[in-house]
């Protein structure tokens, strides 16, 4: 069959690209190896019937604030999109059984911070005021191809509106480590810890350069706008997007892997599927896939492309991740306070020192003694995800080695994830017990996805890296995935890349797919 464009991979970026192109009159087919679309955005009953768990992504705030949603909002909601807003967004628990959290009510947040430091409460308010003025420029840069005239235009407007000093301060923010950024603005270690935990959602330990931006953006955006999760599950965005795509004439082919990208005269002209069919693309083949899969498996080696292929082969994964899904008889009884039951996220990462330690252990191949935990409580906001009176718990374990060399605690002897994942999950539950006593007695069902399991579920998550590539400075901005190819083109004419391995990186913002499609549609 013949199409204008073929998209490999039905993750949200691939779907966004297909929807945008279909809206411009292109004939589009999206091909997905799995029987289920969504990539890292899926919701399933993995513990017991009636308990719906977000397999990977839970927080949909980036999608809710995306340019893609802004353009297609009415149509997506008409096709079933549903959000649930969290007024109590995220919190951190500390070793002395105190806590600190961010709610959309500024007075609540500032009051909690003031209990630790009046000076920091004033600094928080000042930072929020600055964020209100800075956000249009920062999000404008994140929503522009890199490099591009659009990005330069945003920088020009920022210079005109905010001055040269603002440009220097923003560049300093982009280059700073979380610790340096936070030390310059706050005095209380618990305030710093609460914000720095967001760095480990990517692969930024407290002292890694370039890691300040995410803690800053997430903290301020949650304060200003709140957090959003999917009504009934994160897959609400995938269901709405696939329905919208079909309504615009796009085709979705599931359960049929792309075995090879077809080329003619060096140009990408289509794909060969596992069932033997060849689909022809007149204008573009878009790979919403990890570049190492594209250039290591789907395309034959080409001496003319040898240098590029070698650079892609060195594209580094971030540390691994484990997901633990629990069906519960009730929400955790947080020792630090009953109010924590209302929060979407509770971070169990009690100080910067343990964040540095867990990162060092993981990148050294060791099972960390005390991993950082992101505890999602979706049924605190959306009770329909579980039977009446019951709950689901979403536990993301960060950060872990893809390949195990040993155990930093000296308790687990195996080095195969299939052998040790349940034992390591027991360690995680033990850590939770220290902050939420009795949680073990509430567990009705448990499902553990090791880094290896996550890669089996989605080959783009190499080594269980849910970021599809480290976001350190040498692999971000102009260098994502490699220098010279940050604008979604590849050395193969008519073959393009999008997804988390490309600018602007990981998350649910649909940015790369949407920006690429707009660029193609203008050709």
PDB file of C-alpha atoms in Angstrom, residues 104-333:
ATOM      1  CA  UNK A 104      -1.550  24.777  44.146  1.00  0.00           C
ATOM      2  CA  UNK A 105      -2.642  26.930  47.077  1.00  0.00           C
ATOM      3  CA  UNK A 106       0.429  29.143  47.446  1.00  0.00           C
ATOM      4  CA  UNK A 107      -0.399  30.005  51.048  1.00  0.00           C
ATOM      5  CA  UNK A 108      -0.375  26.309  51.979  1.00  0.00           C
ATOM      6  CA  UNK A 109       2.967  25.705  50.291  1.00  0.00           C
ATOM      7  CA  UNK A 110       4.597  28.846  51.624  1.00  0.00           C
ATOM      8  CA  UNK A 111       3.287  28.098  55.097  1.00  0.00           C
ATOM      9  CA  UNK A 112       4.832  24.639  55.058  1.00  0.00           C
ATOM     10  CA  UNK A 113       8.167  26.048  53.890  1.00  0.00           C
ATOM     11  CA  UNK A 114       8.030  28.812  56.499  1.00  0.00           C
ATOM     12  CA  UNK A 115       7.826  26.191  59.225  1.00  0.00           C
ATOM     13  CA  UNK A 116      11.391  25.274  58.231  1.00  0.00           C
ATOM     14  CA  UNK A 117      12.615  28.690  57.067  1.00  0.00           C
ATOM     15  CA  UNK A 118      10.853  32.033  56.761  1.00  0.00           C
ATOM     16  CA  UNK A 119      13.635  33.169  54.456  1.00  0.00           C
ATOM     17  CA  UNK A 120      13.019  30.212  52.131  1.00  0.00           C
ATOM     18  CA  UNK A 121       9.290  30.878  52.088  1.00  0.00           C
ATOM     19  CA  UNK A 122      10.038  34.394  50.837  1.00  0.00           C
ATOM     20  CA  UNK A 123      12.512  32.991  48.302  1.00  0.00           C
ATOM     21  CA  UNK A 124       9.859  30.552  47.055  1.00  0.00           C
ATOM     22  CA  UNK A 125       7.376  33.372  46.502  1.00  0.00           C
ATOM     23  CA  UNK A 126      10.015  35.424  44.701  1.00  0.00           C
ATOM     24  CA  UNK A 127      10.948  32.486  42.471  1.00  0.00           C
ATOM     25  CA  UNK A 128       7.302  31.927  41.584  1.00  0.00           C
ATOM     26  CA  UNK A 129       6.926  35.584  40.604  1.00  0.00           C
ATOM     27  CA  UNK A 130      10.018  35.318  38.396  1.00  0.00           C
ATOM     28  CA  UNK A 131       8.670  32.099  36.886  1.00  0.00           C
ATOM     29  CA  UNK A 132       5.508  33.884  35.845  1.00  0.00           C
ATOM     30  CA  UNK A 133       7.579  36.327  33.809  1.00  0.00           C
ATOM     31  CA  UNK A 134      10.093  33.758  32.553  1.00  0.00           C
ATOM     32  CA  UNK A 135       7.797  30.849  31.685  1.00  0.00           C
ATOM     33  CA  UNK A 136       6.674  32.077  28.244  1.00  0.00           C
ATOM     34  CA  UNK A 137      10.280  32.320  27.100  1.00  0.00           C
ATOM     35  CA  UNK A 138      11.493  29.078  28.697  1.00  0.00           C
ATOM     36  CA  UNK A 139       8.576  27.038  27.384  1.00  0.00           C
ATOM     37  CA  UNK A 140       8.906  28.827  24.058  1.00  0.00           C
ATOM     38  CA  UNK A 141      12.482  27.550  23.760  1.00  0.00           C
ATOM     39  CA  UNK A 142      11.495  24.035  24.841  1.00  0.00           C
ATOM     40  CA  UNK A 143       8.724  24.084  22.240  1.00  0.00           C
ATOM     41  CA  UNK A 144      10.931  25.127  19.321  1.00  0.00           C
ATOM     42  CA  UNK A 145      13.137  22.946  17.112  1.00  0.00           C
ATOM     43  CA  UNK A 146      16.778  23.178  18.125  1.00  0.00           C
ATOM     44  CA  UNK A 147      18.295  25.142  16.440  1.00  0.00           C
ATOM     45  CA  UNK A 148      15.680  27.108  14.537  1.00  0.00           C
ATOM     46  CA  UNK A 149      14.525  30.581  13.629  1.00  0.00           C
ATOM     47  CA  UNK A 150      11.660  30.055  16.102  1.00  0.00           C
ATOM     48  CA  UNK A 151      14.133  29.441  18.949  1.00  0.00           C
ATOM     49  CA  UNK A 152      16.167  32.485  17.933  1.00  0.00           C
ATOM     50  CA  UNK A 153      12.984  34.552  17.847  1.00  0.00           C
ATOM     51  CA  UNK A 154      12.116  33.466  21.401  1.00  0.00           C
ATOM     52  CA  UNK A 155      15.620  34.410  22.567  1.00  0.00           C
ATOM     53  CA  UNK A 156      15.299  37.800  20.845  1.00  0.00           C
ATOM     54  CA  UNK A 157      11.964  38.485  22.515  1.00  0.00           C
ATOM     55  CA  UNK A 158      13.417  37.427  25.858  1.00  0.00           C
ATOM     56  CA  UNK A 159      16.333  39.801  25.426  1.00  0.00           C
ATOM     57  CA  UNK A 160      13.999  42.639  24.466  1.00  0.00           C
ATOM     58  CA  UNK A 161      11.622  41.920  27.327  1.00  0.00           C
ATOM     59  CA  UNK A 162      13.952  40.776  30.097  1.00  0.00           C
ATOM     60  CA  UNK A 163      17.369  42.131  29.185  1.00  0.00           C
ATOM     61  CA  UNK A 164      20.859  40.723  28.779  1.00  0.00           C
ATOM     62  CA  UNK A 165      21.107  39.778  32.448  1.00  0.00           C
ATOM     63  CA  UNK A 166      18.139  37.431  32.061  1.00  0.00           C
ATOM     64  CA  UNK A 167      19.828  35.624  29.168  1.00  0.00           C
ATOM     65  CA  UNK A 168      22.966  35.119  31.260  1.00  0.00           C
ATOM     66  CA  UNK A 169      20.924  33.909  34.247  1.00  0.00           C
ATOM     67  CA  UNK A 170      18.978  31.487  32.062  1.00  0.00           C
ATOM     68  CA  UNK A 171      22.162  30.107  30.514  1.00  0.00           C
ATOM     69  CA  UNK A 172      23.562  29.664  34.016  1.00  0.00           C
ATOM     70  CA  UNK A 173      20.387  27.788  35.024  1.00  0.00           C
ATOM     71  CA  UNK A 174      20.739  25.449  32.031  1.00  0.00           C
ATOM     72  CA  UNK A 175      24.352  24.650  32.954  1.00  0.00           C
ATOM     73  CA  UNK A 176      24.035  24.422  36.750  1.00  0.00           C
ATOM     74  CA  UNK A 177      23.808  21.329  38.893  1.00  0.00           C
ATOM     75  CA  UNK A 178      20.739  20.995  41.138  1.00  0.00           C
ATOM     76  CA  UNK A 179      22.837  21.519  44.272  1.00  0.00           C
ATOM     77  CA  UNK A 180      24.534  24.691  43.027  1.00  0.00           C
ATOM     78  CA  UNK A 181      21.243  26.161  41.830  1.00  0.00           C
ATOM     79  CA  UNK A 182      19.409  25.365  45.068  1.00  0.00           C
ATOM     80  CA  UNK A 183      22.254  26.391  47.383  1.00  0.00           C
ATOM     81  CA  UNK A 184      22.233  29.821  45.760  1.00  0.00           C
ATOM     82  CA  UNK A 185      18.537  30.346  46.535  1.00  0.00           C
ATOM     83  CA  UNK A 186      17.525  28.399  49.642  1.00  0.00           C
ATOM     84  CA  UNK A 187      19.012  27.696  53.053  1.00  0.00           C
ATOM     85  CA  UNK A 188      17.008  24.792  54.492  1.00  0.00           C
ATOM     86  CA  UNK A 189      18.163  21.308  53.395  1.00  0.00           C
ATOM     87  CA  UNK A 190      14.590  19.964  53.311  1.00  0.00           C
ATOM     88  CA  UNK A 191      13.453  22.616  50.842  1.00  0.00           C
ATOM     89  CA  UNK A 192      16.432  21.784  48.646  1.00  0.00           C
ATOM     90  CA  UNK A 193      15.757  18.051  48.947  1.00  0.00           C
ATOM     91  CA  UNK A 194      12.104  18.420  47.997  1.00  0.00           C
ATOM     92  CA  UNK A 195      13.044  20.201  44.777  1.00  0.00           C
ATOM     93  CA  UNK A 196      16.164  18.170  43.949  1.00  0.00           C
ATOM     94  CA  UNK A 197      14.176  14.915  43.897  1.00  0.00           C
ATOM     95  CA  UNK A 198      12.877  15.940  40.469  1.00  0.00           C
ATOM     96  CA  UNK A 199      16.416  15.699  39.092  1.00  0.00           C
ATOM     97  CA  UNK A 200      16.370  11.934  39.581  1.00  0.00           C
ATOM     98  CA  UNK A 201      13.223  11.698  37.436  1.00  0.00           C
ATOM     99  CA  UNK A 202      15.748  12.271  34.674  1.00  0.00           C
ATOM    100  CA  UNK A 203      19.345  11.214  35.338  1.00  0.00           C
ATOM    101  CA  UNK A 204      20.568  14.152  37.364  1.00  0.00           C
ATOM    102  CA  UNK A 205      22.105  13.508  40.738  1.00  0.00           C
ATOM    103  CA  UNK A 206      22.545  16.659  42.840  1.00  0.00           C
ATOM    104  CA  UNK A 207      26.024  17.443  41.504  1.00  0.00           C
ATOM    105  CA  UNK A 208      25.546  16.703  37.796  1.00  0.00           C
ATOM    106  CA  UNK A 209      25.861  19.777  35.579  1.00  0.00           C
ATOM    107  CA  UNK A 210      22.751  20.661  33.606  1.00  0.00           C
ATOM    108  CA  UNK A 211      20.379  19.178  36.159  1.00  0.00           C
ATOM    109  CA  UNK A 212      18.951  22.361  37.692  1.00  0.00           C
ATOM    110  CA  UNK A 213      16.317  23.028  35.032  1.00  0.00           C
ATOM    111  CA  UNK A 214      13.996  20.116  35.770  1.00  0.00           C
ATOM    112  CA  UNK A 215      13.719  20.692  39.551  1.00  0.00           C
ATOM    113  CA  UNK A 216      13.093  24.373  38.863  1.00  0.00           C
ATOM    114  CA  UNK A 217      10.471  23.823  36.157  1.00  0.00           C
ATOM    115  CA  UNK A 218       8.631  21.012  37.927  1.00  0.00           C
ATOM    116  CA  UNK A 219       8.535  22.808  41.261  1.00  0.00           C
ATOM    117  CA  UNK A 220       7.327  26.084  39.820  1.00  0.00           C
ATOM    118  CA  UNK A 221       4.935  24.556  37.260  1.00  0.00           C
ATOM    119  CA  UNK A 222       3.285  22.413  39.918  1.00  0.00           C
ATOM    120  CA  UNK A 223       2.913  25.445  42.153  1.00  0.00           C
ATOM    121  CA  UNK A 224       1.511  27.582  39.344  1.00  0.00           C
ATOM    122  CA  UNK A 225      -0.576  25.063  37.404  1.00  0.00           C
ATOM    123  CA  UNK A 226      -0.872  21.873  39.443  1.00  0.00           C
ATOM    124  CA  UNK A 227      -0.361  18.306  38.296  1.00  0.00           C
ATOM    125  CA  UNK A 228      -2.593  16.342  35.924  1.00  0.00           C
ATOM    126  CA  UNK A 229      -3.152  12.598  35.613  1.00  0.00           C
ATOM    127  CA  UNK A 230      -5.355  10.701  33.185  1.00  0.00           C
ATOM    128  CA  UNK A 231      -8.963   9.961  34.051  1.00  0.00           C
ATOM    129  CA  UNK A 232      -9.151   6.193  34.294  1.00  0.00           C
ATOM    130  CA  UNK A 233      -5.466   5.866  33.410  1.00  0.00           C
ATOM    131  CA  UNK A 234      -2.666   7.526  31.478  1.00  0.00           C
ATOM    132  CA  UNK A 235      -3.816   5.648  28.382  1.00  0.00           C
ATOM    133  CA  UNK A 236      -6.644   8.164  28.032  1.00  0.00           C
ATOM    134  CA  UNK A 237      -4.318  10.217  25.834  1.00  0.00           C
ATOM    135  CA  UNK A 238      -3.503   7.214  23.635  1.00  0.00           C
ATOM    136  CA  UNK A 239      -7.143   6.201  23.246  1.00  0.00           C
ATOM    137  CA  UNK A 240      -8.106   9.748  22.280  1.00  0.00           C
ATOM    138  CA  UNK A 241      -5.164  10.143  19.894  1.00  0.00           C
ATOM    139  CA  UNK A 242      -5.733   6.853  18.071  1.00  0.00           C
ATOM    140  CA  UNK A 243      -9.438   7.625  17.739  1.00  0.00           C
ATOM    141  CA  UNK A 244      -8.687  11.111  16.410  1.00  0.00           C
ATOM    142  CA  UNK A 245      -6.104   9.725  13.979  1.00  0.00           C
ATOM    143  CA  UNK A 246      -8.609   7.292  12.506  1.00  0.00           C
ATOM    144  CA  UNK A 247     -11.233  10.020  12.222  1.00  0.00           C
ATOM    145  CA  UNK A 248      -8.776  12.033  10.119  1.00  0.00           C
ATOM    146  CA  UNK A 249      -8.154   9.132   7.759  1.00  0.00           C
ATOM    147  CA  UNK A 250      -4.982   7.748   9.339  1.00  0.00           C
ATOM    148  CA  UNK A 251      -4.383   4.016   9.586  1.00  0.00           C
ATOM    149  CA  UNK A 252      -3.113   2.182  12.672  1.00  0.00           C
ATOM    150  CA  UNK A 253      -1.426  -1.194  12.143  1.00  0.00           C
ATOM    151  CA  UNK A 254      -0.850  -3.061  15.409  1.00  0.00           C
ATOM    152  CA  UNK A 255       0.950  -6.289  16.243  1.00  0.00           C
ATOM    153  CA  UNK A 256       3.122  -6.167  13.138  1.00  0.00           C
ATOM    154  CA  UNK A 257       6.765  -5.189  13.579  1.00  0.00           C
ATOM    155  CA  UNK A 258       8.790  -3.286  11.035  1.00  0.00           C
ATOM    156  CA  UNK A 259      11.592  -5.628  10.020  1.00  0.00           C
ATOM    157  CA  UNK A 260      13.373  -3.270   7.655  1.00  0.00           C
ATOM    158  CA  UNK A 261      13.264   0.271   6.359  1.00  0.00           C
ATOM    159  CA  UNK A 262      13.220   0.082   2.574  1.00  0.00           C
ATOM    160  CA  UNK A 263      15.551   2.361   0.628  1.00  0.00           C
ATOM    161  CA  UNK A 264      15.907   3.164  -3.048  1.00  0.00           C
ATOM    162  CA  UNK A 265      18.952   5.047  -4.242  1.00  0.00           C
ATOM    163  CA  UNK A 266      19.842   5.764  -0.637  1.00  0.00           C
ATOM    164  CA  UNK A 267      16.445   7.331   0.092  1.00  0.00           C
ATOM    165  CA  UNK A 268      13.893   5.903   2.557  1.00  0.00           C
ATOM    166  CA  UNK A 269      10.900   4.774   0.546  1.00  0.00           C
ATOM    167  CA  UNK A 270       8.895   2.569   2.909  1.00  0.00           C
ATOM    168  CA  UNK A 271       8.991  -0.322   5.370  1.00  0.00           C
ATOM    169  CA  UNK A 272       8.847  -4.102   5.231  1.00  0.00           C
ATOM    170  CA  UNK A 273       6.626  -5.655   7.910  1.00  0.00           C
ATOM    171  CA  UNK A 274       7.017  -8.948   9.740  1.00  0.00           C
ATOM    172  CA  UNK A 275       4.117 -10.412   7.741  1.00  0.00           C
ATOM    173  CA  UNK A 276       5.986  -9.710   4.503  1.00  0.00           C
ATOM    174  CA  UNK A 277       4.009  -6.683   3.368  1.00  0.00           C
ATOM    175  CA  UNK A 278       5.852  -3.691   1.999  1.00  0.00           C
ATOM    176  CA  UNK A 279       4.333  -0.268   2.675  1.00  0.00           C
ATOM    177  CA  UNK A 280       5.513   2.573   0.471  1.00  0.00           C
ATOM    178  CA  UNK A 281       6.046   6.130   1.711  1.00  0.00           C
ATOM    179  CA  UNK A 282       6.000   8.853  -0.915  1.00  0.00           C
ATOM    180  CA  UNK A 283       7.248  11.673   1.306  1.00  0.00           C
ATOM    181  CA  UNK A 284       8.583  10.488   4.664  1.00  0.00           C
ATOM    182  CA  UNK A 285       9.365   7.569   6.941  1.00  0.00           C
ATOM    183  CA  UNK A 286       9.244   8.728  10.565  1.00  0.00           C
ATOM    184  CA  UNK A 287      10.945   6.533  13.156  1.00  0.00           C
ATOM    185  CA  UNK A 288       9.447   7.122  16.585  1.00  0.00           C
ATOM    186  CA  UNK A 289      12.052   4.779  17.991  1.00  0.00           C
ATOM    187  CA  UNK A 290      15.386   4.705  19.747  1.00  0.00           C
ATOM    188  CA  UNK A 291      18.037   5.671  17.142  1.00  0.00           C
ATOM    189  CA  UNK A 292      20.140   2.608  17.971  1.00  0.00           C
ATOM    190  CA  UNK A 293      17.220   0.405  16.952  1.00  0.00           C
ATOM    191  CA  UNK A 294      16.760   2.332  13.726  1.00  0.00           C
ATOM    192  CA  UNK A 295      20.407   2.429  12.660  1.00  0.00           C
ATOM    193  CA  UNK A 296      21.447  -0.817  14.313  1.00  0.00           C
ATOM    194  CA  UNK A 297      18.598  -3.095  13.203  1.00  0.00           C
ATOM    195  CA  UNK A 298      16.202  -1.561  10.701  1.00  0.00           C
ATOM    196  CA  UNK A 299      18.743  -0.224   8.218  1.00  0.00           C
ATOM    197  CA  UNK A 300      21.632  -2.161   6.643  1.00  0.00           C
ATOM    198  CA  UNK A 301      25.127  -0.766   7.238  1.00  0.00           C
ATOM    199  CA  UNK A 302      26.234   1.836   4.722  1.00  0.00           C
ATOM    200  CA  UNK A 303      29.878   2.983   4.432  1.00  0.00           C
ATOM    201  CA  UNK A 304      28.650   6.457   3.549  1.00  0.00           C
ATOM    202  CA  UNK A 305      26.899   6.579   6.917  1.00  0.00           C
ATOM    203  CA  UNK A 306      29.648   4.969   8.980  1.00  0.00           C
ATOM    204  CA  UNK A 307      30.587   8.049  11.021  1.00  0.00           C
ATOM    205  CA  UNK A 308      26.975   8.817  11.918  1.00  0.00           C
ATOM    206  CA  UNK A 309      26.278   5.182  12.827  1.00  0.00           C
ATOM    207  CA  UNK A 310      29.324   5.134  15.096  1.00  0.00           C
ATOM    208  CA  UNK A 311      28.117   8.241  16.918  1.00  0.00           C
ATOM    209  CA  UNK A 312      24.629   6.784  17.342  1.00  0.00           C
ATOM    210  CA  UNK A 313      26.156   3.582  18.721  1.00  0.00           C
ATOM    211  CA  UNK A 314      27.746   5.692  21.478  1.00  0.00           C
ATOM    212  CA  UNK A 315      24.451   7.387  22.431  1.00  0.00           C
ATOM    213  CA  UNK A 316      24.292   6.649  26.163  1.00  0.00           C
ATOM    214  CA  UNK A 317      21.330   5.312  28.042  1.00  0.00           C
ATOM    215  CA  UNK A 318      20.421   6.794  31.388  1.00  0.00           C
ATOM    216  CA  UNK A 319      20.300   4.552  34.458  1.00  0.00           C
ATOM    217  CA  UNK A 320      17.690   1.828  34.692  1.00  0.00           C
ATOM    218  CA  UNK A 321      14.304   1.965  36.382  1.00  0.00           C
ATOM    219  CA  UNK A 322      12.097  -0.534  38.182  1.00  0.00           C
ATOM    220  CA  UNK A 323       8.318  -0.243  38.352  1.00  0.00           C
ATOM    221  CA  UNK A 324       6.418  -1.849  41.220  1.00  0.00           C
ATOM    222  CA  UNK A 325       2.630  -1.885  40.939  1.00  0.00           C
ATOM    223  CA  UNK A 326       0.607  -2.623  44.048  1.00  0.00           C
ATOM    224  CA  UNK A 327      -3.066  -3.359  44.535  1.00  0.00           C
ATOM    225  CA  UNK A 328      -3.870  -2.127  48.041  1.00  0.00           C
ATOM    226  CA  UNK A 329      -6.584  -2.488  50.611  1.00  0.00           C
ATOM    227  CA  UNK A 330      -6.026   1.174  51.527  1.00  0.00           C
ATOM    228  CA  UNK A 331      -3.668   4.070  50.916  1.00  0.00           C
ATOM    229  CA  UNK A 332      -0.326   4.087  52.778  1.00  0.00           C
ATOM    230  CA  UNK A 333      -0.512   5.314  56.365  1.00  0.00           C
TER     231      UNK A 333
END
